[in-house]
Every structure is written in C-alpha cells, then in structure tokens.
XYZ file of C-alpha atoms in Angstrom:
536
model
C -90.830 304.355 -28.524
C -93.616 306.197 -26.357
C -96.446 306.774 -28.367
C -100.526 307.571 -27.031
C -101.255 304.310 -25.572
C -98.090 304.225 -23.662
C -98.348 307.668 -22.250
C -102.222 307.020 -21.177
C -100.863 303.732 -19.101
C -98.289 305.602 -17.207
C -101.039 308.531 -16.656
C -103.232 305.779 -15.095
C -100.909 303.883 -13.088
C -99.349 307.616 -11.581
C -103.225 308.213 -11.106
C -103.876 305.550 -9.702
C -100.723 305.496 -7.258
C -100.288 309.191 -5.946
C -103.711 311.043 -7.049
C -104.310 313.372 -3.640
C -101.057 312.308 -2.483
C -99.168 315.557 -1.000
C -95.857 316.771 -2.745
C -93.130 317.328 -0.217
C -89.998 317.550 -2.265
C -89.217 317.985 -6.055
C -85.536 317.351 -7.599
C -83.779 318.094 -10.905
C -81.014 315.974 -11.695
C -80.054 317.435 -14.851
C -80.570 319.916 -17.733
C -84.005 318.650 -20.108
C -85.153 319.657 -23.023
C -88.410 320.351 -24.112
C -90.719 321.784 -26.713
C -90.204 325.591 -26.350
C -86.207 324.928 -25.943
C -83.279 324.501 -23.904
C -83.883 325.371 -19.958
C -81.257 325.411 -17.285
C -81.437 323.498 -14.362
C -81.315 326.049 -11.811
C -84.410 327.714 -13.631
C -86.485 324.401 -14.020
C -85.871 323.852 -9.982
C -86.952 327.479 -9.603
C -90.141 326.258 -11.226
C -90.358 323.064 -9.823
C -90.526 324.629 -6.381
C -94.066 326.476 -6.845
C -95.564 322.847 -6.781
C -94.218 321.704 -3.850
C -96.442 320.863 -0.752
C -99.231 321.133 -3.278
C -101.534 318.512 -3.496
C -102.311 315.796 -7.078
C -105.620 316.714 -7.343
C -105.590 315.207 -11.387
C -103.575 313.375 -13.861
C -105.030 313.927 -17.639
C -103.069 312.770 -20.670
C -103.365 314.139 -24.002
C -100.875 312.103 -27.112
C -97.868 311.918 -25.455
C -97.740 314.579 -23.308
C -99.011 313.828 -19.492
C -100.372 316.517 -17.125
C -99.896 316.664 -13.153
C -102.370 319.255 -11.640
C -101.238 320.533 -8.570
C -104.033 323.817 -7.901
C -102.980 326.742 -9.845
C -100.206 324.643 -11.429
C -99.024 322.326 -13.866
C -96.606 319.616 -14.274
C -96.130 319.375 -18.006
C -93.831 315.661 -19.231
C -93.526 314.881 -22.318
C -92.043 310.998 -22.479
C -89.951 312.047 -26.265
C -88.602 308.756 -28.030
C -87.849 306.237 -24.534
C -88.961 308.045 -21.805
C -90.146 306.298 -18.853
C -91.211 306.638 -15.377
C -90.575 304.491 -11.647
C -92.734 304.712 -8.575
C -90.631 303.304 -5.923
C -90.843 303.183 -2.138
C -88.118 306.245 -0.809
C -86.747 303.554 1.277
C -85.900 301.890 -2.146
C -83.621 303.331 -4.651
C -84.016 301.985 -8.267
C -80.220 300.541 -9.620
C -81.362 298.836 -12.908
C -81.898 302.062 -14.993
C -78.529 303.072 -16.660
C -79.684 306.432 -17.286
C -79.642 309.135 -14.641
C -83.747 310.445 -13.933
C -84.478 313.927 -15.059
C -86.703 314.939 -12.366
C -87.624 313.137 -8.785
C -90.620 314.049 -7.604
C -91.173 312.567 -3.349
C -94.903 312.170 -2.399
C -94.227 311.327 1.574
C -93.070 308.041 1.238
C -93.197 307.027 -2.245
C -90.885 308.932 -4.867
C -92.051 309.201 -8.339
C -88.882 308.963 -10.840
C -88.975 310.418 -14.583
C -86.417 308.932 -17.311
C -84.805 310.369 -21.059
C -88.471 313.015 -20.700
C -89.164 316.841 -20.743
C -90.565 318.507 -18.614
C -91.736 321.885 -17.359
C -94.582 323.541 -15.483
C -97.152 326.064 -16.554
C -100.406 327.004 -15.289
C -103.226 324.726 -15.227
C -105.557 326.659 -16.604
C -103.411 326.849 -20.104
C -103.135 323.460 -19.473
C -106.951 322.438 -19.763
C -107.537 324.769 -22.297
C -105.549 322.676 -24.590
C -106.532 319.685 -23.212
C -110.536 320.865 -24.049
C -109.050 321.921 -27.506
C -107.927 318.756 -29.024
C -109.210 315.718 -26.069
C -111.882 314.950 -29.145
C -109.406 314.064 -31.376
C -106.968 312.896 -29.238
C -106.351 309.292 -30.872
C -107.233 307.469 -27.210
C -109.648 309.306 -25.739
C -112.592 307.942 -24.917
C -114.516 311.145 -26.198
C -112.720 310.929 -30.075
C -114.877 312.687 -32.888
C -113.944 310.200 -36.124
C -116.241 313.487 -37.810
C -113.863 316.236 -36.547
C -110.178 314.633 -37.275
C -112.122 314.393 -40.631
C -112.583 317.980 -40.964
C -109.107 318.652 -39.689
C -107.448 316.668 -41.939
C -109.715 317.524 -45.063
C -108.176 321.478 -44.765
C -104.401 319.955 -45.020
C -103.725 320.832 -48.935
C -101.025 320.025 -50.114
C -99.430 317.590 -47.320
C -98.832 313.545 -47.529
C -100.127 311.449 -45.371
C -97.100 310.356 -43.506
C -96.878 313.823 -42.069
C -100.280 314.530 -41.310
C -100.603 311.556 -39.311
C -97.989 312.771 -36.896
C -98.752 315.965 -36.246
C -99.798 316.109 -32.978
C -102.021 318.939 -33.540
C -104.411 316.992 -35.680
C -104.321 313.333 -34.225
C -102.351 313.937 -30.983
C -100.838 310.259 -29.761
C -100.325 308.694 -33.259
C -96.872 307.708 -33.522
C -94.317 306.301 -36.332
C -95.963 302.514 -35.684
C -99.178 303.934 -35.766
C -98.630 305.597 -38.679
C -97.585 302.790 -40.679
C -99.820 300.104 -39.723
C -102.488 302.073 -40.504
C -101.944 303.316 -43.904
C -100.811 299.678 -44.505
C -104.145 298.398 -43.401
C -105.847 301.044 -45.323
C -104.045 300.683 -48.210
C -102.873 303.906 -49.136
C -99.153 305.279 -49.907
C -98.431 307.314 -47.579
C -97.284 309.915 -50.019
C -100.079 310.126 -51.280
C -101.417 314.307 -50.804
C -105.033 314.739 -49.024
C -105.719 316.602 -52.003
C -105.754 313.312 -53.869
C -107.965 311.102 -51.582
C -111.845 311.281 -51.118
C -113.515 311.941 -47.647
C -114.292 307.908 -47.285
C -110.670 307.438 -48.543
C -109.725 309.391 -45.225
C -112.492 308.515 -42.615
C -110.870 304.661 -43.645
C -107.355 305.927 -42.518
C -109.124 307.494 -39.292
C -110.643 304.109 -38.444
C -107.646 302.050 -39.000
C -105.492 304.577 -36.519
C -107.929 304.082 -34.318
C -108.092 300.289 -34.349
C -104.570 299.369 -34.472
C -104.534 302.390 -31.420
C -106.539 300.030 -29.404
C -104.906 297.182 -30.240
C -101.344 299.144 -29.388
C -103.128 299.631 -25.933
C -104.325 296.499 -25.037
C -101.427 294.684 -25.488
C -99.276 297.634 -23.387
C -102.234 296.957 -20.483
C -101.576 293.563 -20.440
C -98.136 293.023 -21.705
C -98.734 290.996 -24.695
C -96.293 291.365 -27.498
C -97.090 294.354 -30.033
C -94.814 293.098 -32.664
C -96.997 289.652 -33.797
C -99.393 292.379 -34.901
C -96.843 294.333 -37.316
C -97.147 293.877 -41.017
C -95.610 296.745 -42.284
C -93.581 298.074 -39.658
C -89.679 296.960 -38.892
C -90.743 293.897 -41.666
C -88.821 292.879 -44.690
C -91.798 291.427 -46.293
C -94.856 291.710 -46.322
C -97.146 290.103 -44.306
C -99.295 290.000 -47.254
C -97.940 289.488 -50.638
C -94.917 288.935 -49.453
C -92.963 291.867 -51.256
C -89.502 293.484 -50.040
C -90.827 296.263 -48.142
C -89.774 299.973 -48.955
C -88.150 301.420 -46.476
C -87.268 305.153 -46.960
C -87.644 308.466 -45.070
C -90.440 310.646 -46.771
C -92.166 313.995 -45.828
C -91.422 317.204 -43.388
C -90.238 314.886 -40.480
C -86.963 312.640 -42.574
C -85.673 311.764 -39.274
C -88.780 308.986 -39.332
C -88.628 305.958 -41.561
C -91.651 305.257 -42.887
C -92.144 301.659 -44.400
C -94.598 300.347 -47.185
C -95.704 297.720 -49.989
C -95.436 299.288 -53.053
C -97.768 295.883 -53.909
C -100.364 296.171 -51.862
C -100.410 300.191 -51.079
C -101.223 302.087 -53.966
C -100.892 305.345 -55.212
C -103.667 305.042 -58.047
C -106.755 306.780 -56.987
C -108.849 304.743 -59.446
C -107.810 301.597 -57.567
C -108.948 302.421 -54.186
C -112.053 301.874 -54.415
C -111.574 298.286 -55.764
C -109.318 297.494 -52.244
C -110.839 295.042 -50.088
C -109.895 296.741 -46.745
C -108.879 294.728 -44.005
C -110.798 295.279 -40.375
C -109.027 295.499 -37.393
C -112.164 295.108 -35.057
C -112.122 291.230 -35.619
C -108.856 290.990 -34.248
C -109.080 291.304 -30.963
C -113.276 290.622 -30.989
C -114.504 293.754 -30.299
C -117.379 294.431 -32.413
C -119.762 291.134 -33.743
C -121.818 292.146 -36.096
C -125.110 291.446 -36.803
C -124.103 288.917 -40.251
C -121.289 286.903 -37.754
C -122.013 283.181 -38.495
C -121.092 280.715 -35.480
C -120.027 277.187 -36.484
C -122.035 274.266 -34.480
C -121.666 271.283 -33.207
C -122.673 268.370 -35.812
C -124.081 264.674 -35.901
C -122.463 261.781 -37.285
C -124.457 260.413 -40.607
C -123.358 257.156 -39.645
C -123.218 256.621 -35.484
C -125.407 259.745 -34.841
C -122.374 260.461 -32.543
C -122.749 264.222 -31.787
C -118.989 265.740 -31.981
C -117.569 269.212 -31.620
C -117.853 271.708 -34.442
C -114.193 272.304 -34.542
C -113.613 268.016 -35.073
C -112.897 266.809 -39.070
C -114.059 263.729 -38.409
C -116.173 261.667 -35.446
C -114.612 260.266 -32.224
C -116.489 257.124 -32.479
C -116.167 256.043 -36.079
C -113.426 258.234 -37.330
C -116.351 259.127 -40.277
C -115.391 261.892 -42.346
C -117.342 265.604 -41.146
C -120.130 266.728 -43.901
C -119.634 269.469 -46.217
C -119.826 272.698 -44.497
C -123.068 273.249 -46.802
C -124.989 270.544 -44.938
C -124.140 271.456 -41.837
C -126.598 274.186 -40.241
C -125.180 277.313 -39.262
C -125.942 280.031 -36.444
C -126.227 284.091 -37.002
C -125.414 285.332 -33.308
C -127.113 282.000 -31.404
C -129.917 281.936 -33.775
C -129.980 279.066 -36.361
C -130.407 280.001 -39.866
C -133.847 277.748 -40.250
C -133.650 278.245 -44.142
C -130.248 276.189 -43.939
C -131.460 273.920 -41.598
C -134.956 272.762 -43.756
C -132.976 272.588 -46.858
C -130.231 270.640 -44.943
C -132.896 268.075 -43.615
C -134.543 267.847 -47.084
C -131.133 266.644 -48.524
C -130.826 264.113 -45.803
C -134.424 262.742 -46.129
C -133.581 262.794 -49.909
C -130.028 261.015 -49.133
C -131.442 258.411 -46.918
C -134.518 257.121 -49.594
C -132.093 256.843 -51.448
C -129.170 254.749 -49.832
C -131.868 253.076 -47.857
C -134.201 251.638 -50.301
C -134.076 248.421 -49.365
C -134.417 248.736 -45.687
C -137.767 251.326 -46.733
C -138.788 248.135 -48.333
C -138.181 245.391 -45.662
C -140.476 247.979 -43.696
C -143.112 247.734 -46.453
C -142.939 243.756 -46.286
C -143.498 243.993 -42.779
C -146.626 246.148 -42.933
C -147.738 244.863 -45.933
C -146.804 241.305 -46.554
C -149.289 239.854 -48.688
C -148.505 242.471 -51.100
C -145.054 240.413 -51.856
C -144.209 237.583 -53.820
C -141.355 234.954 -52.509
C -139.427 236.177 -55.485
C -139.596 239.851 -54.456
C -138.403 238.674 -50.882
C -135.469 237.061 -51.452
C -134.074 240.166 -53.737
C -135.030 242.676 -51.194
C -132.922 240.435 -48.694
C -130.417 240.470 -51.420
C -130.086 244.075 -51.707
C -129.912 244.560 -47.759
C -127.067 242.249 -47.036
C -125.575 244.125 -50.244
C -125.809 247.285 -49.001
C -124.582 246.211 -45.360
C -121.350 245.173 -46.251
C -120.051 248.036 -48.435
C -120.945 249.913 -46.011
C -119.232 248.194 -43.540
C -116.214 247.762 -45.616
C -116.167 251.121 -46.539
C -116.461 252.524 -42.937
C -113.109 250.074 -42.457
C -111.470 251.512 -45.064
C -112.021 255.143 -44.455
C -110.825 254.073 -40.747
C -107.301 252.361 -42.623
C -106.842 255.359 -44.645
C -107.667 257.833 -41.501
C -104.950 255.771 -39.641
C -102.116 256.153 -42.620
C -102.851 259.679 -43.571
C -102.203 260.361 -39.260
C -98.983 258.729 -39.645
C -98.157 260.176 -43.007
C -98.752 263.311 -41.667
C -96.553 262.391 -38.608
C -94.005 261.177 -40.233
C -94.096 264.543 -42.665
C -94.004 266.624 -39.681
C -90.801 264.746 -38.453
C -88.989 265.022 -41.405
C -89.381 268.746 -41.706
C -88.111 269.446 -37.963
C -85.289 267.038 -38.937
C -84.755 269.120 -42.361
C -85.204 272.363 -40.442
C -82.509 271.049 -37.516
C -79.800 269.710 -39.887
C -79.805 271.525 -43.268
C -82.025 275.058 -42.467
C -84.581 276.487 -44.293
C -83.829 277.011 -48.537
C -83.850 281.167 -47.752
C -80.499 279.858 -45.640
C -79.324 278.381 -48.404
C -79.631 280.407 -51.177
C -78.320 282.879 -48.126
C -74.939 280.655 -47.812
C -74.218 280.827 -51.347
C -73.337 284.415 -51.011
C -73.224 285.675 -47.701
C -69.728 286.580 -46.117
C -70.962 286.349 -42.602
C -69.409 283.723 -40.372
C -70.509 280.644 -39.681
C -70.916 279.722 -35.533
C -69.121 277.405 -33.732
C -71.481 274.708 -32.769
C -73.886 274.616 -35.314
C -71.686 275.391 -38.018
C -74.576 278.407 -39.560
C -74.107 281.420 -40.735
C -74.683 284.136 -38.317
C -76.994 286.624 -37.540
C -76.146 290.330 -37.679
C -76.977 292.567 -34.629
C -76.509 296.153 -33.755
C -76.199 297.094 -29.935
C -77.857 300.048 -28.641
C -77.517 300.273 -25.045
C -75.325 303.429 -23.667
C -71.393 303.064 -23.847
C -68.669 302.943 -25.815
C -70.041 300.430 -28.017
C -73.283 301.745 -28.709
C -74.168 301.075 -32.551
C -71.207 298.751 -32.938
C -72.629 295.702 -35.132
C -71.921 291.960 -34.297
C -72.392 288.298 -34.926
C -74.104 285.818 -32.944
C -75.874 282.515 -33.352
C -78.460 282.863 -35.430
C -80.703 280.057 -33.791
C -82.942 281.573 -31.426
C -84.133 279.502 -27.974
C -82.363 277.165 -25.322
C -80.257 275.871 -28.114
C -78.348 279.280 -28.871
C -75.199 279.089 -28.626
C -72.468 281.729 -27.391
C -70.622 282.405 -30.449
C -69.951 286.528 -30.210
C -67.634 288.429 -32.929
C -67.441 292.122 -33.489
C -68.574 292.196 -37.529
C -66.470 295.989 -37.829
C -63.505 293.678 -38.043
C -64.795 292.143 -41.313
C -65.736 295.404 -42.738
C -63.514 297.568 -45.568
C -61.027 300.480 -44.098
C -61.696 303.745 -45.555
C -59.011 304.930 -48.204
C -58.800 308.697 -46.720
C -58.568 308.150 -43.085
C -57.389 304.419 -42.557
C -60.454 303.775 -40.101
C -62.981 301.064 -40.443
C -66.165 302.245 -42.348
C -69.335 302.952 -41.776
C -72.548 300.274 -42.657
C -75.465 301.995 -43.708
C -78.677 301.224 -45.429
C -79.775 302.638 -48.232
C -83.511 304.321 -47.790
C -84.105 306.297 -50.678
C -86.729 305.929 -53.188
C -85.358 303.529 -56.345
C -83.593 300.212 -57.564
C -81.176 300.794 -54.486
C -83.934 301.079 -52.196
C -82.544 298.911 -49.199
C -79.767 298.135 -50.161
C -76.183 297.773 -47.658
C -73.055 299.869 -48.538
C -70.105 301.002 -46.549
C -68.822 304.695 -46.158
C -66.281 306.594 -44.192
C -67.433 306.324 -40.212
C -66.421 309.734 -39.132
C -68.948 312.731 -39.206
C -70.544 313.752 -42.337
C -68.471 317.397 -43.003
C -64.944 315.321 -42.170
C -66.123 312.239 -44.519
C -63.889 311.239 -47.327
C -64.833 310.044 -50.551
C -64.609 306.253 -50.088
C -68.071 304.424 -50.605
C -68.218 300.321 -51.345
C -71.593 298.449 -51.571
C -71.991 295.510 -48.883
C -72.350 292.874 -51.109
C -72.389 289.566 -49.097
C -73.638 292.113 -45.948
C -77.577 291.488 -47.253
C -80.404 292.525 -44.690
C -81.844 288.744 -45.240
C -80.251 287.709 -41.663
C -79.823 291.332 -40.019
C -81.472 292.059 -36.528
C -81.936 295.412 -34.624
C-alpha cells in the first residue's frame, strides 16, 4: 500500500537518478486509469509525446501523487494501492515483476519503468499551483503548518474522523495505516464527528499523524520493518489491553477497513481529557526534552567497584545494585546535585551507623588514654562481630545469586522445551475446537493463509505449517476442499469475515462464492474456521 512516505522515497531516488537527464523516448504499454477517468492509450501516447526530448528539470511530490517537470509540462503519477517504479539500465530488462509497466519512460541509457499507477500529463504551471496550495499541509513536507490542517479540519461539520483523515485535500499522504495508528495513539474512535472533539482534541490527532508519518518514513528509508510498530492496524489484539480488535468498514470510503479498541479508544468526550496520551517522539529519539533523566554509572557499597548503570548487581562481588533512590541521577549530562547531597547524607548516615565500632577503634587510636581495658576488649568484640556477618552475608548473597542464575536457566529451558513439544495454552484451547488440519511433521494444527499474487488462484485460502523459521515444514493443502458446498449452485462457498458493527463483529461464515446479484441463499457460520491462527 503506497501511502506519503512511500511516494516521497521514490520522488527522491527518481530525483536523485535522472534530475536534468534528457527524455528521448516515452512508451504506453497499456490503458491506465486515473483520477479524472478512463483514457485510451492512443490518447495518453498522444500526450506523452509533448514531453519527449524535454529535459527533468524537477521532481516534487505532494501525498501520493509525484510530479515530473519537463518545461511547460507535467508528468502527473499517482502510485494508487501497489504501484511501484524500476530504474534499470536499457541494456537490462527487468523479468521479476509479474505485472506488465504502464508507462516506460528512456532517459538515454537508463529507462525509468512505472507499475499498477496512473498517470497523465498537464501543464506545470497547474501543477505548482496545487502543489503551493496544499505543500503546508502535506503530511511529509518539511514546510507542514500543524496550525492550518487545524483550521481545515475544524470547518469539517458533520464528518468522522476516519474520513477526514483521508481526504487528500486536507492531509494529502495520510493513508489507511496512518489513519489508524494515529487515532489509536490518540485515543479517539474514529467515528467520532469533529463536531464532537475540542481544538486540543484535534491538534493531538495532527501530531500523532505526523509522528507515526515519520516513523512510516524512516523505516521505508532504511528498510526496517513497519509492522513491529502496528498496534492497531492488521492486529487481533491489542497491543495494549489486549482486547479483540474491531474490525469494520465505517464512513464515506467502506471499501477501507478501519480497525480499533473499543477499550482503549473512546467515544466519551468527558473521558478524553483523563487519557494519558502516548508520544511517538520517544520512539525513535527524536526530541529529548529538557526533564529526560539519564541513568549513571554506580559504585559498589561494598568493593567500591564502579559498574555500568545498566548492571543489577557488581562484577566483582556479585553485591546487589542500590535502590534507584540512592543512586544519583542526570537531567541531560547534568547531575541533579539535590539527589546527589541527599544521597551522600544517607550514606554518611548508613555508614555511622554499620560502622560504629570501626569509628571507635579510630577513637582508641587517637585517643587512648580515654579507654579502659574493659571498653577495649568489647570494641574488639563488636568488630570481629560485625566482620563476619558481613562476610557471611556477602557469601550468601553470592550462593543465592548463583541458584537464582540457574533457576532462572533452568526456567528458561523448560519453557522452550514446553513451547517445542506441547505449544503455547492459546494452541490449546485452539485444538479443542478448531477443524483445521494438523501438519505432517509436527503433528500442529495449521495455519490459514490466503494467496494474493496474480493467477488463477488468487484469493484461494490454504494450510501450511504453522511454525514459522528453518524448522517449517512443507505441509501445503488447499482449505476450499474442507469448506461447505452451497445448496443452490453445488459450488464450494465463499469464507468471509464478518466487519460490521455488533456481537458478530469478526466473526467467520461461509456464503455462496459466485457474484453478489447471482448469490443464492445459503449462508453457514465457520465455526471451527476462527481468525485465532489465520494469516494474510
């Protein structure tokens, strides 16, 4: 799914690539569609021509739609659901797409390849003027107004959320992910109506788009995994409270799902307020504030060993670490001193205490006609005391150290072992019901998938292992042969979820497969089908 941050990348690498690069031949492969309708192909090449043997002077991107300046004109691609691009040599051609390009586009020896887009051209002066018009609210822009998608936003009576975040005339480049991690994070329902919500409510939802924006980008620049940031989206719980998650289509746009916690993302305007709102910033450690607090590196009370703030306990004497309270603590490299004298009164405190009789051997040795041979021998007394508790505690926080590591050792073991052999108790309680079949080699039930590549097959589900890894085995079965016939039409039904609001909400059931206006009655719920081991 191409949403802002992935259409800025691809404007940046083209930029990069083929800026004042010289167009010497443009192609269309087949028939596109775009925003203002259908367009024959023998008219788009007709319009493709006027740019050819102009030169790239720019590449701008606004949302999802990606502009190639070429003087006078404009190169216009808008990337829909999966489009893509390819820069390849012209010696090279690309074999490993299975869809046909739209549009080729050869800039003397490099060829520029467009996938699943639309595309069109227009002048570039229409071009900028929208570009000018909305590159302040444009959800990646560098130049975004938080105080104008405010004022946009405010004016939308009457509309929910869900919608008004993807309209891509208010917050151009906010997509369906987008859109749900944010008003997850800002804990709103997203059908909730603006006129319901407060200004702060909304400049909350603004900053949490924004955030989870960047963090959408950065992971597309450097190819780290979006999904370990989802807590809402594509989840069955949630990452929170650990409620089923609502999945439903709401709003103007149904063919989006939108999910939600009906937990932890209310509708009650009097509860708002009483959120604590999670921050995004931390996340990827973009903004330290001025309050951070930086953990230190502490001293042993008992070797003076200085160890690592991040140890529990000392490398030389395996001593147990201090309470956090005594340790002192930083604000941005500066030591709180506060902390720090009330931390060293406590230890001068601590150690005239636990010390007495060492303060006192000190006093004999200053002062020792001030002692009687009676007063001697008890100080003595109390020092070799004192000594050996210590000592034997120090051994037997050591002992216990050593048996709580192997404890812990030996826990860990028996839970991979547990995990290995028997699975998890959701797998279980999972087995109990489920009508899926179990693999071959492992002897589990199996995981439900539903393929989506181009062919005959595409949306057939099937089984496979459900162990993920090296030790996966190759256990394949089409699951359509498990599934009910249809009484009207004698063909193998249909598995659908249910995403309407209510007790149903998510719920599996099985209709007739053909197309909805040739559909017979028959309709079966999917008990034993549950979503608890389903993958997409």
């Amino acid at each position: 799914m191409v949403e802002g941050p992935g259409c800025k990348i691809k404007g940046e690498n083209i930029r990069a690539k083929l800026k004042n690069k010289r167009i010497s031949n443009i192609i269309v492969k087949q028939t596109s569609q775009n925003a203002n309708g259908n367009c024959s192909g023998n008219k788009k090449q007709e319009q493709c021509n006027k740019i050819v043997g102009q030169t790239l002077e720019e590449v701008i991107t606004l949302g999802k739609e990606l502009f190639m300046i070429f003087g006078d004109q404009c190169l216009r691609i808008h990337f829909l659901m999966n489009g893509s691009h390819r820069i390849s040599p012209s010696t090279v051609v690309p074999n490993d797409k299975k869809e046909e390009p739209v549009v080729l586009l050869y800039f003397q020896q490099t060829v520029l390849y467009f996938y699943q887009s639309a595309f069109d051209v227009r002048s570039t002066q229409s071009c900028l003027e929208r570009y000018e018009e909305l590159k302040d609210v444009d959800i990646c822009s560098q130049y975004f107004n938080a105080k104008k998608a405010l004022s946009l936003i405010m004016v939308q009576k009457g509309r929910q959320l869900c919608d008004i975040l993807l309209d891509q005339t208010i917050l151009p480049g906010v997509g369906n992910i987008i859109k749900n991690e944010a008003l997850f994070d800002s804990g709103i329902n997203p059908c909730m109506l603006v006129d319901e919500l407060k200004p702060e409510h909304i400049s909350n939802i603004i900053k949490m788009t924004r955030d989870f924006t960047m963090i959408f980008y950065q992971c597309r620049k450097t190819g780290k995994p979006l999904n370990k940031y989802y807590r809402i989206y594509a989840q069955e719980t949630c990452k929170s409270c650990g409620t089923k998650v609502t999945k439903t289509r709401m709003g103007d746009d149904s063919g989006r799902v939108t999910y939600f916690c009906s937990s932890c993302q209310t509708a009650d305007i009097s509860k708002l307020d009483k959120l604590t709102l999670p921050s995004k910033n931390s996340l990827l450690s973009w903004v330290k504030t001025a309050n951070c607090k930086t953990a230190v590196d502490w001293s042993c009370p008992v070797c003076t060993l200085v160890n690592k703030a991040t140890h529990l306990t000392c490398d030389a004497c395996l001593g147990p670490k201090p309470n956090q309270s005594d340790i002192p603590v930083q604000r941005n490299g500066i030591q709180d001193q506060s902390t720090s004298s009330l931390v060293r009164k406590k230890t001068a405190i601590d150690k005239s205490n636990s010390s007495l009789a060492i303060d006192l051997t000190l006093k004999s040795t200053q002062e020792p006609q001030s002692l009687s041979l009676d007063t001697a021998k008890k100080v003595i007394t109390v020092t070799s005391t004192n000594i050996l508790s210590q000592k034997n505690s120090f051994q037997g926080s050591k002992k216990r150290k050593s048996s709580d590591s192997q404890d812990s050792k030996q826990s860990q073991l028996n839970k991979k072992i547990k995990k290995e052999n028997s699975g998890t108790e959701n797998n279980i309680k999972i087995d109990l019901n489920s009508k899926f079949p179990n693999c071959s080699q492992h002897g589990k039930k199996c995981a439900l998938w539903q393929t989506h590549k181009p062919g005959p097959n595409k949306n057939r589900w099937f089984f496979t292992c459900c162990i993920k890894g090296p030790k996966k085995c190759n256990y394949f079965e089409w699951s359509d042969k498990r599934f009910p016939v249809c009484s009207g039409h004698g063909k193998t039904c249909g598995y659908h979820t249910v995403l309407k609001l209510g007790a149903n909400n998510g719920r599996k059931f099985f209709t007739c497969s053909l197309p909805k206006k040739e559909q017979c009655e028959f309709f079966e719920w999917a008990d034993g089908f549950g979503d608890d081991i389903i993958r997409k």
